[in-house]
Tab-separated table of C-alpha atoms in Angstrom:
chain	number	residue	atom	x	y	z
Y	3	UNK	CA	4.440	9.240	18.910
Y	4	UNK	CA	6.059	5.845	18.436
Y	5	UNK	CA	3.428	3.895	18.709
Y	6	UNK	CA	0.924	6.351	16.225
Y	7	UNK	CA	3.964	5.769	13.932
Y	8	UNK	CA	4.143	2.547	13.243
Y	9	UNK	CA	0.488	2.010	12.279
Y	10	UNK	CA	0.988	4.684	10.605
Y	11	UNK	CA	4.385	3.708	8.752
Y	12	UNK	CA	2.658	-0.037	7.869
Y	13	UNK	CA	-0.601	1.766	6.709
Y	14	UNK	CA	1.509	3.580	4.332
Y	15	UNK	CA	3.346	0.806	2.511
Y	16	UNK	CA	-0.326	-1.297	2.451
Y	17	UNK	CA	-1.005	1.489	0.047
Y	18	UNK	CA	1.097	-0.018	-2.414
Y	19	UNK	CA	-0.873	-3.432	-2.075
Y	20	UNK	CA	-4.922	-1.806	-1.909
Y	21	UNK	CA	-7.088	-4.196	-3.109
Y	22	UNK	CA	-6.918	-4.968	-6.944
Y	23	UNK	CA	-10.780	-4.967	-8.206
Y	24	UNK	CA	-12.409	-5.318	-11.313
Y	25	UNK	CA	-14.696	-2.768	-12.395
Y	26	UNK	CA	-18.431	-3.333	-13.066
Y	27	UNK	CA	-19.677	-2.288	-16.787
Y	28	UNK	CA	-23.323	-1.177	-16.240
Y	29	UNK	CA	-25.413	-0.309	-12.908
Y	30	UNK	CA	-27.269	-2.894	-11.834
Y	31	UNK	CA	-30.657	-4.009	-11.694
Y	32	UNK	CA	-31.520	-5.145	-8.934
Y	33	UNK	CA	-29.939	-5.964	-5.369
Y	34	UNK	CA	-29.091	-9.641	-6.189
Y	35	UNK	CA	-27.384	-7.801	-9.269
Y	36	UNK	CA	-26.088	-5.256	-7.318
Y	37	UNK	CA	-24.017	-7.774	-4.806
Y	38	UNK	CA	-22.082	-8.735	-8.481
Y	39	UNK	CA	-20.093	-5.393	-8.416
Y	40	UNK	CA	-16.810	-5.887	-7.229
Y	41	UNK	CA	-15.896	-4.065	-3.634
Y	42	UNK	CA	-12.239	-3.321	-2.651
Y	43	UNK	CA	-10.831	-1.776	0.415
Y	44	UNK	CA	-8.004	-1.414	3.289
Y	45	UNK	CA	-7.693	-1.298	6.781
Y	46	UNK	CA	-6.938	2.286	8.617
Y	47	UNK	CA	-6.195	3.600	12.099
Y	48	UNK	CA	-9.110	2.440	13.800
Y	49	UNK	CA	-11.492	1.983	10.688
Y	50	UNK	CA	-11.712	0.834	7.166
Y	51	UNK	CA	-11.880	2.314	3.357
Y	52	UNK	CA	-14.301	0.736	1.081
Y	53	UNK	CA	-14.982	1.512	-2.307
Y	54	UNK	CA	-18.250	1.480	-4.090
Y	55	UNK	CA	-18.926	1.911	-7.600
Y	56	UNK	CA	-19.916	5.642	-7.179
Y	57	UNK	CA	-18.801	6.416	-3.848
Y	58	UNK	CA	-15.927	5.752	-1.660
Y	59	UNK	CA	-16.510	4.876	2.293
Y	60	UNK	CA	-14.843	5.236	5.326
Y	61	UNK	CA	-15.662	4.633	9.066
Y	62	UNK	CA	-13.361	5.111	11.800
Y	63	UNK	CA	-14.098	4.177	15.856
Y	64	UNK	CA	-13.708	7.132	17.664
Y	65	UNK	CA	-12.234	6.924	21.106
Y	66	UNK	CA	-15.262	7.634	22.948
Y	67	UNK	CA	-16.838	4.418	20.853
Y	68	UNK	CA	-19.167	5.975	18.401
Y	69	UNK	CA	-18.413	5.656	14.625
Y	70	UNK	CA	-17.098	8.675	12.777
Y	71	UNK	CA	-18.685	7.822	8.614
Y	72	UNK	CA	-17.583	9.852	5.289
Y	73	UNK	CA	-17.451	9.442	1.598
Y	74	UNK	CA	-16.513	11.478	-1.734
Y	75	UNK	CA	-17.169	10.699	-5.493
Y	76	UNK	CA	-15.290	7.744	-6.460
Y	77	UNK	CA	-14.306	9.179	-9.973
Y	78	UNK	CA	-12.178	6.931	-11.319
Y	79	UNK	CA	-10.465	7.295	-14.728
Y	80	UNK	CA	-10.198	3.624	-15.356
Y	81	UNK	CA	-13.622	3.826	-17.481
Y	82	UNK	CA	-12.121	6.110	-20.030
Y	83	UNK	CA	-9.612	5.807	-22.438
Y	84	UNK	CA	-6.782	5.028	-22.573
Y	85	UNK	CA	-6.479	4.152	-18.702
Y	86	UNK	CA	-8.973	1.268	-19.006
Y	87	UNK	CA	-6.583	0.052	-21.512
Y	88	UNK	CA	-5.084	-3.601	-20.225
Y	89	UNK	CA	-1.834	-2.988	-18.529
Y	90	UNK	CA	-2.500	0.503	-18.082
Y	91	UNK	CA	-5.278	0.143	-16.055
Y	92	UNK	CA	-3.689	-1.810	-13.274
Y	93	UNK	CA	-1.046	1.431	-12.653
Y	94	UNK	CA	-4.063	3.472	-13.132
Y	95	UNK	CA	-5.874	1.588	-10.134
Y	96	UNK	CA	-2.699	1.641	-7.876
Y	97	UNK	CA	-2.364	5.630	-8.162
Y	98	UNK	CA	-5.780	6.390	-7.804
Y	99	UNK	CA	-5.770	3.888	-4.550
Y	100	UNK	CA	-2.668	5.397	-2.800
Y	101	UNK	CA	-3.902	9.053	-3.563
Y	102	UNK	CA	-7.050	8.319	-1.797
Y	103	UNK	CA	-5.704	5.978	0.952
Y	104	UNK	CA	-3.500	8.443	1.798
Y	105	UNK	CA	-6.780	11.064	2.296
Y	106	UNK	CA	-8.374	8.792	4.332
Y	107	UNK	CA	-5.182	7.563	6.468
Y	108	UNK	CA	-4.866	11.014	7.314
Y	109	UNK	CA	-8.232	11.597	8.653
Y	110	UNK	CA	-8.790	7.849	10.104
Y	111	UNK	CA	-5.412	9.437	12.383
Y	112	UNK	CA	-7.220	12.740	13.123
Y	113	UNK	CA	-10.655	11.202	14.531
Y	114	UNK	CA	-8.741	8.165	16.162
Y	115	UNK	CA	-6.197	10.194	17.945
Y	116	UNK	CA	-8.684	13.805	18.391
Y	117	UNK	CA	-9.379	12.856	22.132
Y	118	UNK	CA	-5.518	11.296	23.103
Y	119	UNK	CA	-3.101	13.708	24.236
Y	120	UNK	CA	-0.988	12.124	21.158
Y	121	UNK	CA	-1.394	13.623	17.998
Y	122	UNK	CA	-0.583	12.616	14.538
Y	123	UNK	CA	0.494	15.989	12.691
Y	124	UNK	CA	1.632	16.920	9.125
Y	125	UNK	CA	5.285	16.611	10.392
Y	126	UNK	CA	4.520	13.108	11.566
Y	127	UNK	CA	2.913	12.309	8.507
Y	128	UNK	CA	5.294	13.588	6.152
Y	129	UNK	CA	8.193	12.202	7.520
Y	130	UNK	CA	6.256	8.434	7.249
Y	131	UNK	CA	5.766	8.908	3.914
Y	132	UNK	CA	9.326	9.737	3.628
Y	133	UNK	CA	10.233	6.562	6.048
Y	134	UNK	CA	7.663	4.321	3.571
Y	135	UNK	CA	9.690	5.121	0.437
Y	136	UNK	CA	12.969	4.922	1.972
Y	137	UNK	CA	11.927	1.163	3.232
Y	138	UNK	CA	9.974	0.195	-0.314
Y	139	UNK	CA	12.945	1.233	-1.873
Y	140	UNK	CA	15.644	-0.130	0.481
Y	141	UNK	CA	14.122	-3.300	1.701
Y	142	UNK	CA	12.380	-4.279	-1.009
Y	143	UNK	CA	14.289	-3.680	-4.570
Y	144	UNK	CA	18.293	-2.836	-3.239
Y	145	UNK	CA	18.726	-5.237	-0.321
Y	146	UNK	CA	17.804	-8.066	-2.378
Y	147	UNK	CA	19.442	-7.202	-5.534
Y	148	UNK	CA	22.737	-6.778	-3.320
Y	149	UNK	CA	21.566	-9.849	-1.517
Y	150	UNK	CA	21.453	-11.681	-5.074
Y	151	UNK	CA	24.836	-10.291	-6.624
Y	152	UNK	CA	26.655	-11.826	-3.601
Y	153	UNK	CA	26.358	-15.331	-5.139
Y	154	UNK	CA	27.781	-13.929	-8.293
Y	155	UNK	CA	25.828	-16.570	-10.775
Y	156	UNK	CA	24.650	-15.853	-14.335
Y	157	UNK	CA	21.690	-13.126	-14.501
Y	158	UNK	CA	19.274	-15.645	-14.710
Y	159	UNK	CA	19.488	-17.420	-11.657
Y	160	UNK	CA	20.709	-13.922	-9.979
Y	161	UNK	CA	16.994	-13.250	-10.693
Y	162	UNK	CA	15.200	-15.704	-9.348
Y	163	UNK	CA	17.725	-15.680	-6.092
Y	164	UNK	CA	16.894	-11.735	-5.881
Y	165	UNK	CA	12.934	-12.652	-6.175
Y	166	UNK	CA	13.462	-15.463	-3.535
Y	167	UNK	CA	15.151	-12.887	-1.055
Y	168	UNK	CA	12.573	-10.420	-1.841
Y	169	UNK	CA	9.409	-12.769	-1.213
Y	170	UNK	CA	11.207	-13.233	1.966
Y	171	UNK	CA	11.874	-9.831	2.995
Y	172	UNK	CA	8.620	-8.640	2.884
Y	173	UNK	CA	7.439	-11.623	4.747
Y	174	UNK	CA	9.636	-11.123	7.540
Y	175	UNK	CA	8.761	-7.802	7.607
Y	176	UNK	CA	5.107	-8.882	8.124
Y	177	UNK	CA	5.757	-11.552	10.395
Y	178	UNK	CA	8.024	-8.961	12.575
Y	179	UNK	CA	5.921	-6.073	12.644
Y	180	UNK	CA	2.563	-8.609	13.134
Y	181	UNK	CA	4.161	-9.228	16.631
Y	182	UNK	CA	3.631	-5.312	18.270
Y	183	UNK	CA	-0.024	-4.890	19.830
Y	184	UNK	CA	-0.973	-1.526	17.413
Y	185	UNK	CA	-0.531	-3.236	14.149
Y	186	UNK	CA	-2.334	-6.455	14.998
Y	187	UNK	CA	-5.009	-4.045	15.497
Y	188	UNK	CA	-4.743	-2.365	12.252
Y	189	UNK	CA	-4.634	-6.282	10.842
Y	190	UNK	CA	-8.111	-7.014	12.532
Y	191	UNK	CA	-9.589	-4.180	10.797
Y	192	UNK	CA	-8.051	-5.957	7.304
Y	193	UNK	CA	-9.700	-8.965	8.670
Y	194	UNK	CA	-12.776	-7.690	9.437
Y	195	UNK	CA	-12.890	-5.502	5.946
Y	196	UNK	CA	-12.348	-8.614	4.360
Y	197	UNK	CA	-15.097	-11.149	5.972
Y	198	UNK	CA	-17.504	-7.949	5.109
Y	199	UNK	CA	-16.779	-8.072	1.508
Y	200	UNK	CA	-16.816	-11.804	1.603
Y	201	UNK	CA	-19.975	-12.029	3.083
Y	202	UNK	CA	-21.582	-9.315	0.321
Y	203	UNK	CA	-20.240	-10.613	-2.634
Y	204	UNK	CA	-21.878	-13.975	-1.107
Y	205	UNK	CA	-25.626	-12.750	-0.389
Y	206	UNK	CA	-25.190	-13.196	3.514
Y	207	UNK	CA	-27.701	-10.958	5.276
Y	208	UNK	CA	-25.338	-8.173	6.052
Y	209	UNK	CA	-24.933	-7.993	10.166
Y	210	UNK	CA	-21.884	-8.273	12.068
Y	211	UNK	CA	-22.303	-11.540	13.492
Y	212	UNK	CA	-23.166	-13.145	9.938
Y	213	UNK	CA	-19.499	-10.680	8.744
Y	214	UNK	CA	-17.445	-13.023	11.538
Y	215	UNK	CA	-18.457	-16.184	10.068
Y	216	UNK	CA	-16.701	-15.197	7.090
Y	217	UNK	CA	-13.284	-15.981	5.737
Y	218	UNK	CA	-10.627	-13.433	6.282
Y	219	UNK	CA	-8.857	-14.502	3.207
Y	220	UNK	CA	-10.048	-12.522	-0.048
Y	221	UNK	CA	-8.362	-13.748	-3.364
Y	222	UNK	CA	-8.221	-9.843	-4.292
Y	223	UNK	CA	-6.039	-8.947	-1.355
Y	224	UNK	CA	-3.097	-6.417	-2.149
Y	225	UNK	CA	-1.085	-8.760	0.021
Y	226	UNK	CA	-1.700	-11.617	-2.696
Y	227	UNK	CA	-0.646	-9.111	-5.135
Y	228	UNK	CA	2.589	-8.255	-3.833
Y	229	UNK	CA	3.742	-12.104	-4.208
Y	230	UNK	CA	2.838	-12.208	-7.954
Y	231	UNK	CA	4.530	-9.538	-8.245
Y	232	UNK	CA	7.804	-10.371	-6.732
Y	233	UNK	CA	7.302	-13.565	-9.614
Y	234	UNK	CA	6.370	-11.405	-12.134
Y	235	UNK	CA	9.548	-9.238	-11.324
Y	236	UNK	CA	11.964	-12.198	-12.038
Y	237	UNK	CA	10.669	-12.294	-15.808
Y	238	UNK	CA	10.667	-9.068	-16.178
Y	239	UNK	CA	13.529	-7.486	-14.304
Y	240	UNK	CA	15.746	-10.279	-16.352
Y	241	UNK	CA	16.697	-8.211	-19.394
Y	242	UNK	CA	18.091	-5.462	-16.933
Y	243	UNK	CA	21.696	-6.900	-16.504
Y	244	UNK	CA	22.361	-7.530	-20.405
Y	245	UNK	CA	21.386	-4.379	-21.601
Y	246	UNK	CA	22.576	-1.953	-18.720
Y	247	UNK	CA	25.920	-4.000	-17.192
Y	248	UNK	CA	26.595	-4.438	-13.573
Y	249	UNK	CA	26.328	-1.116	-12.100
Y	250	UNK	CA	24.385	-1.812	-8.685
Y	251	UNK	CA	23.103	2.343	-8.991
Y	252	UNK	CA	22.135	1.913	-12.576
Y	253	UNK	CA	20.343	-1.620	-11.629
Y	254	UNK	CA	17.979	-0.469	-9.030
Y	255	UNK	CA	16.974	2.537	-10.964
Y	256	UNK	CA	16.173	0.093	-13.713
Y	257	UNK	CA	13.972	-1.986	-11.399
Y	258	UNK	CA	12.098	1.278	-10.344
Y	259	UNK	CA	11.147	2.826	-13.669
Y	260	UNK	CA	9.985	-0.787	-14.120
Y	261	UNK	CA	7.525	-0.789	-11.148
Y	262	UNK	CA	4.716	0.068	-13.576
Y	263	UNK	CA	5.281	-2.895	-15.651
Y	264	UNK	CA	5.262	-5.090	-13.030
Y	265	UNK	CA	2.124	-3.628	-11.230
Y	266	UNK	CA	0.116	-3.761	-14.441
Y	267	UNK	CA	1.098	-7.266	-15.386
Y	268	UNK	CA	0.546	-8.486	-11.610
Y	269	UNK	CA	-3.214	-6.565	-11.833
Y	270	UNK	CA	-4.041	-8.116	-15.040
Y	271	UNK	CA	-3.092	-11.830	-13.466
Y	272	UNK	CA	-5.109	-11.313	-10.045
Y	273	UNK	CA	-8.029	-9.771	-12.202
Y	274	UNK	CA	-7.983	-12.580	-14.826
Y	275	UNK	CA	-7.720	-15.127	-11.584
Y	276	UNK	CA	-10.735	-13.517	-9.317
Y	277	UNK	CA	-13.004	-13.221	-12.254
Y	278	UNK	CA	-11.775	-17.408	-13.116
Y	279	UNK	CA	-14.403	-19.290	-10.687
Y	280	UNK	CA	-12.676	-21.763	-8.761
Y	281	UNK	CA	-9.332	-22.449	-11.250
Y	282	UNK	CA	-8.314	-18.915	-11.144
Y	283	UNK	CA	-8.983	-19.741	-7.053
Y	284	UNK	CA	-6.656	-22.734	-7.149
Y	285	UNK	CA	-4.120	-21.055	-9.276
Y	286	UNK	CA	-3.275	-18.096	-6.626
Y	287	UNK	CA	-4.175	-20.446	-3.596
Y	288	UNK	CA	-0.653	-20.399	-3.013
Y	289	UNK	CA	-0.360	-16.896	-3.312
Y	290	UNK	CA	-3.579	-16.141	-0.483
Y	291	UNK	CA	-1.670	-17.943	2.348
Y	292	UNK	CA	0.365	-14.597	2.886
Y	293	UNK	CA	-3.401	-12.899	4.370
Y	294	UNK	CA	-2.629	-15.061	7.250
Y	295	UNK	CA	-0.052	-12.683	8.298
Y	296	UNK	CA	-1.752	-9.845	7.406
Y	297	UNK	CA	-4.845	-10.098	8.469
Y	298	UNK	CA	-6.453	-11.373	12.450
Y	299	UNK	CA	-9.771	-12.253	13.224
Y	300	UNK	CA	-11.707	-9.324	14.076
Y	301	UNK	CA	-14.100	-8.814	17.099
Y	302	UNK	CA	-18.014	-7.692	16.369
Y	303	UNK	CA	-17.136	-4.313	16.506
Y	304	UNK	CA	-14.491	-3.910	14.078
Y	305	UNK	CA	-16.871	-5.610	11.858
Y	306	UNK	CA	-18.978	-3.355	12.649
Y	307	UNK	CA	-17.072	-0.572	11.816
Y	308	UNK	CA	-16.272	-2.752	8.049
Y	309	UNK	CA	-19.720	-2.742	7.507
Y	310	UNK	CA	-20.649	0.989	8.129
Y	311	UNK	CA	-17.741	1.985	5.849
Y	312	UNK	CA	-19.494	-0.825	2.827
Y	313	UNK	CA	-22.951	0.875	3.551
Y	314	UNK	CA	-21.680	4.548	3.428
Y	315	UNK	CA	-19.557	3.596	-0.146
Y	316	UNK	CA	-22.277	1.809	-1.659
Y	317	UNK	CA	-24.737	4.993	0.085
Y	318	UNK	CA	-27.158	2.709	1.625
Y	319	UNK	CA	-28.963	2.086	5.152
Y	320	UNK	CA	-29.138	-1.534	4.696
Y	321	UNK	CA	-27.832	-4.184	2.345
C-alpha cells in the first residue's frame, strides 16, 4: 500500500502542473501540418496521457509486459466562448486537465496493479486526493506565508521572502521524493512522454530509439509552470496584506480564491513564451532547469509506451 501511495500521492499534485498547450485553430492539411498542433501530456502509474486535438490517449505497461491503450473525446470548452477568453482559458485548461488526469490515474492504477496482490482501491484513492490537498495547501501557500511573517518586514519584501520559501519548498519536495525507487519511475515515464513530443513536434521519424535521442526538457512542462507561478504570485498576492490586515486565516484564504488568477496569468506567460521561437525559449530557460528533477531518462520501453499513448490520441497507426 505504501509504496502504490506515493506514486500515487505525487501523480496527484502533477495534476496541478499538466502540461500548458496552445490550441490549434483549424485541422490540418497535411502530416507536415499536422506535426504543428500542439501535444500535451503527463506521466501515470506505469504509462502516459497524451492529448490530441480530438482525442485523448493513454497507454499503460501491464505487468505481464504487454501495453494496455484507451482514449475518449477530447471535448474541450476552451474553443467556445467565453472560456477561450485570455485569462480564462488558462483555469479552463487546468480543470479540464485534472478532471481527466484524475480518470486516467485511476485506471493507469487498476491495469498496473490488476495482477499484484496490492491493490489501489477507491479508499486508497480518495484518501490521496484528500492527502494532495492537504499538502498543496499546507506546504505550498501556509508554510511559506508563516515562513515569511517570521521576518516581520514590510508586505513587500514579506512577498517576495514568501515566494522565495515557496520556490524552495516545492523543490525540496521534488528533490526528496525523486530519491525513492517508485517515483523515479513515474519520472522516466515524464521523461520519456516528453522526448516523444519533442521528437513529433520536430519531424523525427517516430520510433523509440529516434524518442531517446530527444531532450527530456519541454518548455511547456507543468513543472516550468509552477515556478512562474510562484513569481507571478509575489505580484499578485501583494495587495492581500493592505486590504485584508494580518490575520494569518484570512491571508491564506486570500491566496486560495486567488489561485485562478495566478494560474491564468502563469498560462498566458508559458503560452506567449512556447509560441515566441527561441526568445520566448531564452526567457523561461531559467524556469526549464526544474524538469531535471522531475523528469529521468527513460529506457526504450517506456518510450515505447509514450509513443503508443501519442498514436492512440492523435488515432493513428503510424506517425
Amino acid at each position: 500500500m505504501f509504496k502504490n501511495f506515493n506514486i500515487l500521492l505525487f501523480t496527484i499534485l502533477n495534476l496541478f502542473s499538466s502540461e500548458a498547450e496552445a490550441e490549434a485553430e483549424s485541422e490540418p492539411e497535411s502530416e507536415s501540418e499536422s506535426r504543428k498542433i500542439p501535444v500535451g501530456g503527463q506521466a501515470v502509474i506505469e504509462g502516459v496521457l497524451m492529448k490530441g486535438k480530438k482525442l485523448w490517449g493513454l497507454a499503460v505497461r501491464k505487468p505481464s509486459g504487454e501495453i494496455f491503450k484507451d482514449s475518449w473525446p477530447n471535448s474541450s470548452r476552451i474553443e467556445r466562448m467565453p472560456y477561450k477568453l485570455p485569462l480564462i482559458r488558462g483555469v479552463v485548461v487546468m480543470c479540464e486537465m485534472m478532471a481527466t488526469g484524475f480518470k486516467a490515474l485511476s485506471k493507469s492504477a487498476e491495469v498496473a496493479l490488476e495482477e499484484t496482490q496490492e491493490k489501489l482501491t477507491f479508499k486508497d484513492m480518495l484518501f490521496s486526493i484528500f492527502a494532495a490537498v492537504i499538502a498543496v495547501g499546507g506546504l505550498f501557500i501556509a508554510l511559506p506565508l508563516f515562513g515569511a511573517k517570521l521576518f516581520n518586514l514590510p508586505p513587500l519584501y514579506t512577498n517576495i521572502i514568501e515566494g522565495v520559501l515557496r520556490a524552495l519548498i516545492f523543490i525540496g519536495y521534488v528533490a526528496i521524493i525523486g530519491l525513492w525507487k517508485d517515483i523515479r519511475e513515474v519520472f522516466k515515464y515524464h521523461g520519456a512522454e516528453h522526448k516523444t513530443i519533442n521528437a513529433f513536434e520536430k519531424n523525427f521519424k517516430m520510433t523509440p530509439e529516434n524518442i531517446l535521442k530527444c531532450s527530456r526538457i519541454h518548455p511547456r512542462c507543468g513543472t516550468s509552470f509552477l515556478l512562474i507561478a510562484v513569481i507571478v504570485s509575489i505580484i499578485v498576492f501583494s495587495p492581500v496584506k493592505i486590504l485584508i490586515g494580518n490575520n494569518f486565516l484570512y491571508q491564506v484564504l486570500a491566496r486560495i480564491i486567488l489561485i485562478p488568477v495566478v494560474i491564468g496569468i502563469s498560462y498566458e506567460i508559458i503560452k506567449l513564451a512556447s509560441n515566441s521561437g527561441k526568445f520566448g525559449f531564452c526567457v523561461i530557460a531559467p524556469f526549464l532547469s526544474l524538469q531535471y528533477l522531475t523528469t529521468r531518462e527513460p529506457n526504450l520501453k517506456q518510450a515505447e509506451v509514450a509513443l503508443i499513448s501519442l498514436k492512440t490520441a492523435l488515432n493513428r497507426e503510424a506517425i
